[in-house]
PDB file of C-alpha atoms in Angstrom:
ATOM      1  CA  UNK H   1      18.224   1.866  -0.551  1.00 38.00           C
ATOM      2  CA  UNK H   2      15.032   2.369  -2.018  1.00 38.00           C
ATOM      3  CA  UNK H   3      13.780   5.316  -0.479  1.00 37.00           C
ATOM      4  CA  UNK H   4      10.252   7.148  -0.693  1.00 37.00           C
ATOM      5  CA  UNK H   5      10.578  10.229  -2.446  1.00 37.00           C
ATOM      6  CA  UNK H   6       8.047  12.412  -4.323  1.00 41.00           C
ATOM      7  CA  UNK H   7       9.622  12.114  -8.393  1.00 45.00           C
ATOM      8  CA  UNK H   8       7.728  14.466 -11.241  1.00 47.00           C
ATOM      9  CA  UNK H   9       9.410  14.511 -14.854  1.00 53.00           C
ATOM     10  CA  UNK H  10      10.404  17.221 -16.500  1.00 45.00           C
ATOM     11  CA  UNK H  11       7.283  17.311 -18.883  1.00 63.00           C
ATOM     12  CA  UNK H  12       5.580  17.728 -15.616  1.00 79.00           C
ATOM     13  CA  UNK H  13       4.102  13.807 -15.584  1.00 88.00           C
ATOM     14  CA  UNK H  14       3.372  11.692 -12.787  1.00 91.00           C
ATOM     15  CA  UNK H  15       3.375   8.512 -13.725  1.00 95.00           C
ATOM     16  CA  UNK H  16       2.808   5.550 -11.216  1.00 95.00           C
ATOM     17  CA  UNK H  17       2.778   1.518 -11.110  1.00 96.00           C
ATOM     18  CA  UNK H  18       0.900  -0.717  -8.305  1.00 94.00           C
ATOM     19  CA  UNK H  19       1.666  -4.425  -8.479  1.00 93.00           C
ATOM     20  CA  UNK H  20      -1.330  -5.406  -6.690  1.00 89.00           C
ATOM     21  CA  UNK H  21      -2.406  -8.931  -5.875  1.00 86.00           C
ATOM     22  CA  UNK H  22      -5.036  -9.161  -8.383  1.00 89.00           C
ATOM     23  CA  UNK H  23      -4.552  -6.490 -11.037  1.00 92.00           C
ATOM     24  CA  UNK H  24      -1.368  -4.248 -12.130  1.00 95.00           C
ATOM     25  CA  UNK H  25      -2.155  -0.819 -12.788  1.00 95.00           C
ATOM     26  CA  UNK H  26      -0.624   1.986 -13.560  1.00 96.00           C
ATOM     27  CA  UNK H  27      -2.168   5.955 -13.790  1.00 95.00           C
ATOM     28  CA  UNK H  28      -0.272   8.770 -15.704  1.00 95.00           C
ATOM     29  CA  UNK H  29      -0.872  12.113 -14.326  1.00 93.00           C
ATOM     30  CA  UNK H  30      -0.346  15.881 -15.490  1.00 91.00           C
ATOM     31  CA  UNK H  31       0.261  18.566 -13.218  1.00 86.00           C
ATOM     32  CA  UNK H  32      -1.589  21.499 -14.144  1.00 85.00           C
ATOM     33  CA  UNK H  33      -2.007  24.579 -11.901  1.00 83.00           C
ATOM     34  CA  UNK H  34      -0.879  23.083  -8.700  1.00 80.00           C
ATOM     35  CA  UNK H  35      -3.754  20.476  -9.246  1.00 85.00           C
ATOM     36  CA  UNK H  36      -2.732  16.615 -10.623  1.00 85.00           C
ATOM     37  CA  UNK H  37      -5.212  15.506 -13.661  1.00 92.00           C
ATOM     38  CA  UNK H  38      -5.087  12.044 -14.176  1.00 93.00           C
ATOM     39  CA  UNK H  39      -4.324  11.396 -18.505  1.00 94.00           C
ATOM     40  CA  UNK H  40      -4.588   7.868 -18.639  1.00 95.00           C
ATOM     41  CA  UNK H  41      -4.782   4.526 -16.576  1.00 96.00           C
ATOM     42  CA  UNK H  42      -3.909   1.237 -17.349  1.00 97.00           C
ATOM     43  CA  UNK H  43      -4.874  -2.137 -15.958  1.00 96.00           C
ATOM     44  CA  UNK H  44      -3.898  -6.070 -16.538  1.00 96.00           C
ATOM     45  CA  UNK H  45      -3.802  -9.209 -14.428  1.00 94.00           C
ATOM     46  CA  UNK H  46      -1.409  -9.910 -12.061  1.00 92.00           C
ATOM     47  CA  UNK H  47       0.015 -12.579 -13.498  1.00 93.00           C
ATOM     48  CA  UNK H  48       3.367 -14.130 -12.918  1.00 93.00           C
ATOM     49  CA  UNK H  49       2.138 -13.464  -9.021  1.00 90.00           C
ATOM     50  CA  UNK H  50       1.048 -15.094  -5.583  1.00 84.00           C
ATOM     51  CA  UNK H  51      -0.122 -12.985  -2.808  1.00 78.00           C
ATOM     52  CA  UNK H  52       0.947 -10.066  -4.141  1.00 80.00           C
ATOM     53  CA  UNK H  53       4.661 -11.636  -4.608  1.00 88.00           C
ATOM     54  CA  UNK H  54       6.630 -12.278  -7.446  1.00 92.00           C
ATOM     55  CA  UNK H  55       6.757 -15.248  -8.139  1.00 94.00           C
ATOM     56  CA  UNK H  56       7.394 -15.817 -12.405  1.00 96.00           C
ATOM     57  CA  UNK H  57       9.336 -12.486 -13.026  1.00 96.00           C
ATOM     58  CA  UNK H  58       9.354 -13.034 -17.342  1.00 97.00           C
ATOM     59  CA  UNK H  59       4.925 -12.868 -16.647  1.00 97.00           C
ATOM     60  CA  UNK H  60       4.874 -10.593 -14.262  1.00 96.00           C
ATOM     61  CA  UNK H  61       7.241  -8.146 -16.401  1.00 97.00           C
ATOM     62  CA  UNK H  62       4.743  -8.487 -19.424  1.00 97.00           C
ATOM     63  CA  UNK H  63       2.283  -7.856 -17.015  1.00 97.00           C
ATOM     64  CA  UNK H  64       3.334  -4.528 -16.363  1.00 97.00           C
ATOM     65  CA  UNK H  65       3.837  -3.544 -20.064  1.00 97.00           C
ATOM     66  CA  UNK H  66       0.540  -4.701 -20.578  1.00 97.00           C
ATOM     67  CA  UNK H  67      -0.776  -2.239 -18.758  1.00 97.00           C
ATOM     68  CA  UNK H  68       2.017   0.590 -19.310  1.00 97.00           C
ATOM     69  CA  UNK H  69       0.951  -0.112 -23.325  1.00 96.00           C
ATOM     70  CA  UNK H  70      -2.797   0.928 -22.520  1.00 96.00           C
ATOM     71  CA  UNK H  71      -1.554   4.107 -20.227  1.00 96.00           C
ATOM     72  CA  UNK H  72       0.411   5.055 -22.909  1.00 95.00           C
ATOM     73  CA  UNK H  73      -2.315   4.762 -25.230  1.00 95.00           C
ATOM     74  CA  UNK H  74      -4.876   6.643 -23.461  1.00 94.00           C
ATOM     75  CA  UNK H  75      -2.166   9.412 -22.598  1.00 93.00           C
ATOM     76  CA  UNK H  76      -0.724   9.351 -26.138  1.00 92.00           C
ATOM     77  CA  UNK H  77       2.876   9.481 -24.680  1.00 91.00           C
ATOM     78  CA  UNK H  78       5.562   7.423 -24.112  1.00 92.00           C
ATOM     79  CA  UNK H  79       6.612   6.160 -20.729  1.00 94.00           C
ATOM     80  CA  UNK H  80      10.012   4.802 -19.601  1.00 93.00           C
ATOM     81  CA  UNK H  81      10.014   6.288 -15.814  1.00 94.00           C
ATOM     82  CA  UNK H  82       7.554   5.010 -13.155  1.00 96.00           C
ATOM     83  CA  UNK H  83       6.618   5.511  -9.276  1.00 95.00           C
ATOM     84  CA  UNK H  84       6.220   2.237  -7.982  1.00 95.00           C
ATOM     85  CA  UNK H  85       4.174   1.383  -4.890  1.00 92.00           C
ATOM     86  CA  UNK H  86       5.777  -1.105  -2.437  1.00 91.00           C
ATOM     87  CA  UNK H  87       3.017  -2.460  -0.649  1.00 88.00           C
ATOM     88  CA  UNK H  88       2.622  -3.763   3.031  1.00 88.00           C
ATOM     89  CA  UNK H  89       2.858  -7.290   2.745  1.00 85.00           C
ATOM     90  CA  UNK H  90       6.137  -6.798   2.477  1.00 86.00           C
ATOM     91  CA  UNK H  91       6.977  -4.261   4.973  1.00 89.00           C
ATOM     92  CA  UNK H  92       8.804  -5.248   8.462  1.00 90.00           C
ATOM     93  CA  UNK H  93       8.257  -1.603  10.711  1.00 91.00           C
ATOM     94  CA  UNK H  94      10.803  -1.841  13.840  1.00 90.00           C
ATOM     95  CA  UNK H  95      11.933   1.233  16.099  1.00 90.00           C
ATOM     96  CA  UNK H  96      15.573   2.826  15.304  1.00 92.00           C
ATOM     97  CA  UNK H  97      18.084   5.583  16.927  1.00 93.00           C
ATOM     98  CA  UNK H  98      20.896   7.988  15.649  1.00 92.00           C
ATOM     99  CA  UNK H  99      23.207   9.459  17.455  1.00 94.00           C
ATOM    100  CA  UNK H 100      25.615  12.176  16.343  1.00 93.00           C
ATOM    101  CA  UNK H 101      27.802  14.889  18.088  1.00 93.00           C
ATOM    102  CA  UNK H 102      28.020  17.726  16.533  1.00 89.00           C
ATOM    103  CA  UNK H 103      31.200  19.600  18.095  1.00 80.00           C
ATOM    104  CA  UNK H 104      33.163  20.522  21.202  1.00 73.00           C
ATOM    105  CA  UNK H 105      31.009  23.527  21.487  1.00 80.00           C
ATOM    106  CA  UNK H 106      27.872  24.051  20.698  1.00 86.00           C
ATOM    107  CA  UNK H 107      26.853  25.648  16.959  1.00 90.00           C
ATOM    108  CA  UNK H 108      23.628  25.699  15.429  1.00 93.00           C
ATOM    109  CA  UNK H 109      22.147  22.648  14.316  1.00 93.00           C
ATOM    110  CA  UNK H 110      22.187  22.258   9.927  1.00 93.00           C
ATOM    111  CA  UNK H 111      20.251  20.329   7.339  1.00 93.00           C
ATOM    112  CA  UNK H 112      23.114  18.421   7.157  1.00 93.00           C
ATOM    113  CA  UNK H 113      23.541  17.138  10.780  1.00 93.00           C
ATOM    114  CA  UNK H 114      19.924  16.165  10.481  1.00 93.00           C
ATOM    115  CA  UNK H 115      20.406  14.093   7.437  1.00 90.00           C
ATOM    116  CA  UNK H 116      24.053  12.663   8.778  1.00 92.00           C
ATOM    117  CA  UNK H 117      21.953  11.480  11.910  1.00 92.00           C
ATOM    118  CA  UNK H 118      19.039   9.746  10.311  1.00 89.00           C
ATOM    119  CA  UNK H 119      22.009   8.126   7.713  1.00 87.00           C
ATOM    120  CA  UNK H 120      23.967   6.989  11.567  1.00 89.00           C
ATOM    121  CA  UNK H 121      20.339   5.197  11.953  1.00 86.00           C
ATOM    122  CA  UNK H 122      21.073   3.426   9.052  1.00 80.00           C
ATOM    123  CA  UNK H 123      23.187   0.914  11.342  1.00 73.00           C
ATOM    124  CA  UNK H 124      20.596  -0.757  12.557  1.00 68.00           C
ATOM    125  CA  UNK H 125      21.196  -4.223  12.623  1.00 72.00           C
ATOM    126  CA  UNK H 126      18.932  -6.858  10.004  1.00 80.00           C
ATOM    127  CA  UNK H 127      19.278  -9.724   8.877  1.00 85.00           C
ATOM    128  CA  UNK H 128      21.023 -10.571   5.828  1.00 86.00           C
ATOM    129  CA  UNK H 129      17.562 -10.719   3.977  1.00 90.00           C
ATOM    130  CA  UNK H 130      16.392  -8.281   4.330  1.00 90.00           C
ATOM    131  CA  UNK H 131      16.924  -4.600   3.426  1.00 89.00           C
ATOM    132  CA  UNK H 132      16.328  -0.650   4.574  1.00 88.00           C
ATOM    133  CA  UNK H 133      13.955   1.112   2.063  1.00 89.00           C
ATOM    134  CA  UNK H 134      12.749   3.875   4.881  1.00 88.00           C
ATOM    135  CA  UNK H 135      13.786   5.258   7.979  1.00 89.00           C
ATOM    136  CA  UNK H 136      11.088   7.674   9.654  1.00 90.00           C
ATOM    137  CA  UNK H 137      11.775  10.645  11.994  1.00 92.00           C
ATOM    138  CA  UNK H 138      10.047  10.509  14.718  1.00 92.00           C
ATOM    139  CA  UNK H 139      11.574  12.540  17.246  1.00 94.00           C
ATOM    140  CA  UNK H 140      15.082  14.187  17.559  1.00 96.00           C
ATOM    141  CA  UNK H 141      16.707  14.956  20.660  1.00 96.00           C
ATOM    142  CA  UNK H 142      19.246  17.904  21.053  1.00 95.00           C
ATOM    143  CA  UNK H 143      21.267  17.819  24.523  1.00 94.00           C
ATOM    144  CA  UNK H 144      19.173  15.882  26.116  1.00 92.00           C
ATOM    145  CA  UNK H 145      15.965  17.554  25.479  1.00 94.00           C
ATOM    146  CA  UNK H 146      13.498  15.359  24.209  1.00 94.00           C
ATOM    147  CA  UNK H 147       9.921  15.921  21.899  1.00 92.00           C
ATOM    148  CA  UNK H 148      11.331  18.230  18.716  1.00 95.00           C
ATOM    149  CA  UNK H 149      10.008  17.308  15.993  1.00 93.00           C
ATOM    150  CA  UNK H 150      12.576  19.681  13.603  1.00 93.00           C
ATOM    151  CA  UNK H 151      15.693  20.429  15.359  1.00 95.00           C
ATOM    152  CA  UNK H 152      16.960  23.002  12.576  1.00 95.00           C
ATOM    153  CA  UNK H 153      18.512  26.314  13.840  1.00 93.00           C
ATOM    154  CA  UNK H 154      18.020  24.940  17.221  1.00 94.00           C
ATOM    155  CA  UNK H 155      22.300  24.829  19.473  1.00 94.00           C
ATOM    156  CA  UNK H 156      23.658  22.322  20.311  1.00 93.00           C
ATOM    157  CA  UNK H 157      26.188  19.525  21.120  1.00 94.00           C
ATOM    158  CA  UNK H 158      24.903  16.091  20.780  1.00 94.00           C
ATOM    159  CA  UNK H 159      21.444  15.492  18.646  1.00 95.00           C
ATOM    160  CA  UNK H 160      19.795  12.065  18.381  1.00 96.00           C
ATOM    161  CA  UNK H 161      16.860  10.961  16.485  1.00 95.00           C
ATOM    162  CA  UNK H 162      14.051   8.296  17.370  1.00 94.00           C
ATOM    163  CA  UNK H 163      11.859   6.929  14.911  1.00 92.00           C
ATOM    164  CA  UNK H 164      10.753   4.530  13.144  1.00 92.00           C
ATOM    165  CA  UNK H 165      13.115   2.018  10.305  1.00 91.00           C
ATOM    166  CA  UNK H 166      11.058   0.349   7.295  1.00 92.00           C
ATOM    167  CA  UNK H 167      12.171  -3.013   5.741  1.00 92.00           C
ATOM    168  CA  UNK H 168      11.347  -5.748   3.261  1.00 91.00           C
ATOM    169  CA  UNK H 169      12.921  -8.635   1.784  1.00 91.00           C
ATOM    170  CA  UNK H 170      15.960  -8.648  -0.599  1.00 92.00           C
ATOM    171  CA  UNK H 171      14.581 -11.317  -2.606  1.00 93.00           C
ATOM    172  CA  UNK H 172      11.154  -9.449  -2.681  1.00 92.00           C
ATOM    173  CA  UNK H 173      12.714  -6.832  -3.492  1.00 93.00           C
ATOM    174  CA  UNK H 174      14.602  -7.612  -6.713  1.00 94.00           C
ATOM    175  CA  UNK H 175      12.380  -9.685  -8.441  1.00 95.00           C
ATOM    176  CA  UNK H 176      10.396  -6.616  -8.172  1.00 95.00           C
ATOM    177  CA  UNK H 177      12.736  -4.476  -9.351  1.00 95.00           C
ATOM    178  CA  UNK H 178      13.495  -7.246 -12.152  1.00 97.00           C
ATOM    179  CA  UNK H 179      10.200  -7.052 -13.419  1.00 97.00           C
ATOM    180  CA  UNK H 180       9.667  -3.545 -13.247  1.00 97.00           C
ATOM    181  CA  UNK H 181      13.439  -3.505 -15.387  1.00 97.00           C
ATOM    182  CA  UNK H 182      12.817  -6.243 -17.896  1.00 97.00           C
ATOM    183  CA  UNK H 183       9.587  -4.570 -18.739  1.00 96.00           C
ATOM    184  CA  UNK H 184      11.570  -1.989 -20.210  1.00 96.00           C
ATOM    185  CA  UNK H 185      10.118   0.760 -17.049  1.00 96.00           C
ATOM    186  CA  UNK H 186      13.631   2.068 -14.858  1.00 96.00           C
ATOM    187  CA  UNK H 187      12.609   2.584 -10.803  1.00 95.00           C
ATOM    188  CA  UNK H 188      12.681   6.720 -10.395  1.00 93.00           C
ATOM    189  CA  UNK H 189      11.150   6.259  -6.915  1.00 90.00           C
ATOM    190  CA  UNK H 190       9.015   4.327  -4.470  1.00 90.00           C
ATOM    191  CA  UNK H 191       6.187   4.938  -2.370  1.00 91.00           C
ATOM    192  CA  UNK H 192       5.090   2.912   0.730  1.00 92.00           C
ATOM    193  CA  UNK H 193       1.622   1.662  -0.431  1.00 92.00           C
ATOM    194  CA  UNK H 194      -0.240   2.714   3.289  1.00 93.00           C
ATOM    195  CA  UNK H 195       1.814   6.925   2.956  1.00 92.00           C
ATOM    196  CA  UNK H 196       0.054   6.387  -0.339  1.00 91.00           C
ATOM    197  CA  UNK H 197      -3.454   6.109   0.398  1.00 92.00           C
ATOM    198  CA  UNK H 198      -3.840   8.362   3.324  1.00 94.00           C
ATOM    199  CA  UNK H 199      -2.294  11.162   1.106  1.00 90.00           C
ATOM    200  CA  UNK H 200      -5.859  10.140  -0.860  1.00 89.00           C
ATOM    201  CA  UNK H 201      -7.972   9.144   1.854  1.00 93.00           C
ATOM    202  CA  UNK H 202      -7.260  11.289   4.857  1.00 95.00           C
ATOM    203  CA  UNK H 203      -7.769  14.894   5.631  1.00 94.00           C
ATOM    204  CA  UNK H 204      -4.761  16.896   7.952  1.00 94.00           C
ATOM    205  CA  UNK H 205      -6.250  16.372  10.860  1.00 95.00           C
ATOM    206  CA  UNK H 206      -6.829  12.646  10.812  1.00 95.00           C
ATOM    207  CA  UNK H 207      -2.839  11.362   9.527  1.00 94.00           C
ATOM    208  CA  UNK H 208      -2.037  13.471  12.685  1.00 92.00           C
ATOM    209  CA  UNK H 209      -4.275  12.620  15.405  1.00 92.00           C
ATOM    210  CA  UNK H 210      -4.562   8.434  14.117  1.00 92.00           C
ATOM    211  CA  UNK H 211      -5.870   6.547  11.644  1.00 95.00           C
ATOM    212  CA  UNK H 212      -6.442   2.653  10.889  1.00 95.00           C
ATOM    213  CA  UNK H 213      -7.095   2.424   6.857  1.00 95.00           C
ATOM    214  CA  UNK H 214      -8.039  -1.042   6.295  1.00 95.00           C
ATOM    215  CA  UNK H 215      -7.804  -1.682   2.247  1.00 94.00           C
ATOM    216  CA  UNK H 216      -9.554  -5.018   1.112  1.00 94.00           C
ATOM    217  CA  UNK H 217      -7.576  -6.124  -2.215  1.00 90.00           C
ATOM    218  CA  UNK H 218      -8.073  -8.466  -3.994  1.00 89.00           C
ATOM    219  CA  UNK H 219      -6.043 -11.113  -2.232  1.00 88.00           C
ATOM    220  CA  UNK H 220      -5.377 -10.027   0.744  1.00 92.00           C
ATOM    221  CA  UNK H 221      -6.404  -7.068   2.851  1.00 95.00           C
ATOM    222  CA  UNK H 222      -3.948  -5.002   4.361  1.00 94.00           C
ATOM    223  CA  UNK H 223      -4.535  -2.581   8.276  1.00 95.00           C
ATOM    224  CA  UNK H 224      -2.111   0.353   8.256  1.00 95.00           C
ATOM    225  CA  UNK H 225      -1.817   2.522  10.921  1.00 95.00           C
ATOM    226  CA  UNK H 226      -1.125   6.173  10.627  1.00 94.00           C
ATOM    227  CA  UNK H 227      -0.235   9.019  13.143  1.00 92.00           C
ATOM    228  CA  UNK H 228       1.602  12.063  13.145  1.00 91.00           C
ATOM    229  CA  UNK H 229       1.642  12.029   9.452  1.00 91.00           C
ATOM    230  CA  UNK H 230       3.624   8.761   9.628  1.00 91.00           C
ATOM    231  CA  UNK H 231       3.142   5.018   9.196  1.00 93.00           C
ATOM    232  CA  UNK H 232       3.286   3.070  12.272  1.00 92.00           C
ATOM    233  CA  UNK H 233       2.010  -0.408  11.905  1.00 93.00           C
ATOM    234  CA  UNK H 234       1.169  -2.644   8.956  1.00 93.00           C
ATOM    235  CA  UNK H 235      -0.753  -5.709   8.836  1.00 93.00           C
ATOM    236  CA  UNK H 236      -1.614  -7.838   6.110  1.00 93.00           C
ATOM    237  CA  UNK H 237      -4.769 -10.704   5.834  1.00 94.00           C
ATOM    238  CA  UNK H 238      -4.327 -13.392   3.012  1.00 92.00           C
ATOM    239  CA  UNK H 239      -7.573 -13.247   2.330  1.00 95.00           C
ATOM    240  CA  UNK H 240      -9.881 -10.616   0.360  1.00 94.00           C
ATOM    241  CA  UNK H 241     -12.170  -9.569  -2.408  1.00 95.00           C
ATOM    242  CA  UNK H 242     -11.570 -13.180  -4.548  1.00 94.00           C
ATOM    243  CA  UNK H 243     -12.097 -15.593  -1.186  1.00 97.00           C
ATOM    244  CA  UNK H 244     -15.443 -13.887  -1.240  1.00 98.00           C
ATOM    245  CA  UNK H 245     -16.578 -14.456  -5.214  1.00 98.00           C
ATOM    246  CA  UNK H 246     -15.587 -17.793  -4.449  1.00 98.00           C
ATOM    247  CA  UNK H 247     -17.544 -18.415  -1.241  1.00 98.00           C
ATOM    248  CA  UNK H 248     -20.427 -16.722  -3.753  1.00 98.00           C
ATOM    249  CA  UNK H 249     -19.563 -19.421  -6.439  1.00 98.00           C
ATOM    250  CA  UNK H 250     -19.858 -21.911  -3.960  1.00 98.00           C
ATOM    251  CA  UNK H 251     -22.841 -21.558  -1.852  1.00 98.00           C
ATOM    252  CA  UNK H 252     -25.046 -20.725  -5.306  1.00 97.00           C
ATOM    253  CA  UNK H 253     -23.043 -23.098  -7.592  1.00 97.00           C
ATOM    254  CA  UNK H 254     -22.085 -20.609 -10.020  1.00 97.00           C
ATOM    255  CA  UNK H 255     -19.101 -19.781 -11.965  1.00 97.00           C
ATOM    256  CA  UNK H 256     -16.620 -17.563 -10.866  1.00 97.00           C
ATOM    257  CA  UNK H 257     -16.998 -14.976 -13.610  1.00 96.00           C
ATOM    258  CA  UNK H 258     -21.058 -14.799 -12.689  1.00 97.00           C
ATOM    259  CA  UNK H 259     -20.036 -14.643  -8.680  1.00 98.00           C
ATOM    260  CA  UNK H 260     -17.594 -11.739  -9.735  1.00 97.00           C
ATOM    261  CA  UNK H 261     -20.382 -10.158 -11.042  1.00 97.00           C
ATOM    262  CA  UNK H 262     -23.387 -10.617  -8.619  1.00 97.00           C
ATOM    263  CA  UNK H 263     -20.917  -9.528  -5.735  1.00 98.00           C
ATOM    264  CA  UNK H 264     -20.533  -6.102  -7.622  1.00 96.00           C
ATOM    265  CA  UNK H 265     -23.764  -5.082  -8.925  1.00 97.00           C
ATOM    266  CA  UNK H 266     -25.992  -6.698  -6.038  1.00 97.00           C
ATOM    267  CA  UNK H 267     -23.494  -7.158  -3.407  1.00 97.00           C
ATOM    268  CA  UNK H 268     -23.784  -5.157   0.430  1.00 97.00           C
ATOM    269  CA  UNK H 269     -21.055  -6.052   3.327  1.00 95.00           C
ATOM    270  CA  UNK H 270     -23.627  -5.179   5.443  1.00 95.00           C
ATOM    271  CA  UNK H 271     -26.323  -7.258   5.527  1.00 95.00           C
ATOM    272  CA  UNK H 272     -29.101  -4.858   7.184  1.00 95.00           C
ATOM    273  CA  UNK H 273     -28.373  -3.287   4.670  1.00 95.00           C
ATOM    274  CA  UNK H 274     -29.512  -5.303   1.880  1.00 95.00           C
ATOM    275  CA  UNK H 275     -33.365  -5.807   1.121  1.00 95.00           C
ATOM    276  CA  UNK H 276     -34.847  -9.221   1.381  1.00 95.00           C
ATOM    277  CA  UNK H 277     -37.535  -8.176  -0.864  1.00 95.00           C
ATOM    278  CA  UNK H 278     -35.000  -7.420  -3.856  1.00 95.00           C
ATOM    279  CA  UNK H 279     -34.502 -10.864  -5.511  1.00 96.00           C
ATOM    280  CA  UNK H 280     -32.218 -11.650  -8.959  1.00 97.00           C
ATOM    281  CA  UNK H 281     -31.234 -14.239 -10.594  1.00 96.00           C
ATOM    282  CA  UNK H 282     -28.337 -16.536 -10.581  1.00 97.00           C
ATOM    283  CA  UNK H 283     -27.014 -19.067 -13.302  1.00 96.00           C
ATOM    284  CA  UNK H 284     -26.443 -22.234 -11.886  1.00 96.00           C
ATOM    285  CA  UNK H 285     -24.072 -24.526 -13.367  1.00 95.00           C
ATOM    286  CA  UNK H 286     -25.931 -27.204 -14.651  1.00 92.00           C
ATOM    287  CA  UNK H 287     -29.318 -25.784 -14.793  1.00 93.00           C
ATOM    288  CA  UNK H 288     -30.693 -24.363 -17.890  1.00 92.00           C
ATOM    289  CA  UNK H 289     -32.969 -22.158 -16.136  1.00 94.00           C
ATOM    290  CA  UNK H 290     -31.779 -19.370 -13.440  1.00 94.00           C
ATOM    291  CA  UNK H 291     -32.222 -19.845  -9.909  1.00 96.00           C
ATOM    292  CA  UNK H 292     -33.374 -16.676  -7.956  1.00 96.00           C
ATOM    293  CA  UNK H 293     -32.247 -15.643  -4.574  1.00 96.00           C
ATOM    294  CA  UNK H 294     -32.632 -12.369  -2.626  1.00 97.00           C
ATOM    295  CA  UNK H 295     -29.742  -9.371  -2.044  1.00 97.00           C
ATOM    296  CA  UNK H 296     -30.274 -10.319   1.908  1.00 97.00           C
ATOM    297  CA  UNK H 297     -29.016 -13.943   1.653  1.00 98.00           C
ATOM    298  CA  UNK H 298     -26.352 -12.937  -0.816  1.00 98.00           C
ATOM    299  CA  UNK H 299     -25.148 -10.218   2.127  1.00 98.00           C
ATOM    300  CA  UNK H 300     -25.588 -12.791   4.629  1.00 98.00           C
ATOM    301  CA  UNK H 301     -22.503 -14.799   2.595  1.00 98.00           C
ATOM    302  CA  UNK H 302     -20.722 -11.641   2.139  1.00 98.00           C
ATOM    303  CA  UNK H 303     -20.884 -11.061   5.731  1.00 98.00           C
ATOM    304  CA  UNK H 304     -19.341 -13.999   7.069  1.00 98.00           C
ATOM    305  CA  UNK H 305     -16.228 -13.477   5.568  1.00 98.00           C
ATOM    306  CA  UNK H 306     -15.753  -9.547   5.795  1.00 98.00           C
ATOM    307  CA  UNK H 307     -16.420 -10.782   9.171  1.00 97.00           C
ATOM    308  CA  UNK H 308     -13.704 -13.118   9.007  1.00 98.00           C
ATOM    309  CA  UNK H 309     -11.142 -10.992   7.954  1.00 97.00           C
ATOM    310  CA  UNK H 310     -12.254  -8.334  10.545  1.00 97.00           C
ATOM    311  CA  UNK H 311     -11.740  -9.894  13.003  1.00 97.00           C
ATOM    312  CA  UNK H 312      -8.449 -11.480  12.544  1.00 97.00           C
ATOM    313  CA  UNK H 313      -7.112  -7.924  11.704  1.00 96.00           C
ATOM    314  CA  UNK H 314      -8.829  -6.733  14.733  1.00 95.00           C
ATOM    315  CA  UNK H 315      -7.061  -9.391  17.057  1.00 95.00           C
ATOM    316  CA  UNK H 316      -3.611  -8.533  15.518  1.00 93.00           C
ATOM    317  CA  UNK H 317      -4.205  -4.214  15.699  1.00 93.00           C
ATOM    318  CA  UNK H 318      -5.358  -5.068  19.683  1.00 92.00           C
ATOM    319  CA  UNK H 319      -1.976  -6.697  20.159  1.00 91.00           C
ATOM    320  CA  UNK H 320      -0.397  -3.286  19.453  1.00 84.00           C
ATOM    321  CA  UNK H 321      -2.913  -1.461  21.209  1.00 84.00           C
ATOM    322  CA  UNK H 322      -3.860   0.591  18.596  1.00 79.00           C
ATOM    323  CA  UNK H 323      -7.825   0.492  18.444  1.00 70.00           C
ATOM    324  CA  UNK H 324      -9.377   2.194  21.532  1.00 60.00           C
ATOM    325  CA  UNK H 325     -12.007   1.851  23.527  1.00 50.00           C
TER     326      UNK H 325
END
């Protein structure tokens, strides 16, 4: 079973590996006086992947190794152990329950009891093609009293747990693990990408009260619902930044490389923020002279695709009543 853990090797270094839809990223961080300092990074195109899923293990392993080599060179270390992120498109989240009887008579609940009741939830029936990645306890129930966040030290006979079971496709997880191993690396821990993002971009109150994180990636867009410091729901739209680049390329009749540069240099997600007075040159295929367009026109191209993506995500979030109106 894959587990969500925090890991640091004996040298005080963290090495994270993120296999995204368009790029594979490696980051090396050193913990000094309670703070993490980034000392090396690597970034390579996601060869061997399609929509965030590994379809060619050899190509993916080569890309992972190239990204690791970049990070090693910058950090002046040798990387063997990595923490691997598990993206939202691999996840399925569903309710789970655990139950154990402590003893014939009431006694104090221990850490081992908490682990045992969580382990009892592992008996939840899953399709053969899926495996458990993590279990997130939401509340404990001691002798019928619910709403308990931490039952340790309490006295009871019957301990129950309600939570979320997070599973992934066995085939997809196997291919991910195989590619990392083939790249000469050892997976010491896994982390759910939406949870990692929540720790980076949200403060404590936002993680507790409830927030939706929208991650616009290259090949897809993910929306994750974080509440009570836990991942409650995640959905993935199969379109992302690369689709915006393609739109720009088609509408302006320019190459994908030029379209990507234009998007980064002049693009706005909101056309109201762009100026119709600011023009820039566009290299048009088949023409020797550039064509000039304004930022407002470019923003309208970008905004059209974003509106489609966000509308679909909003519909899915509304289905689970994640958005308060």
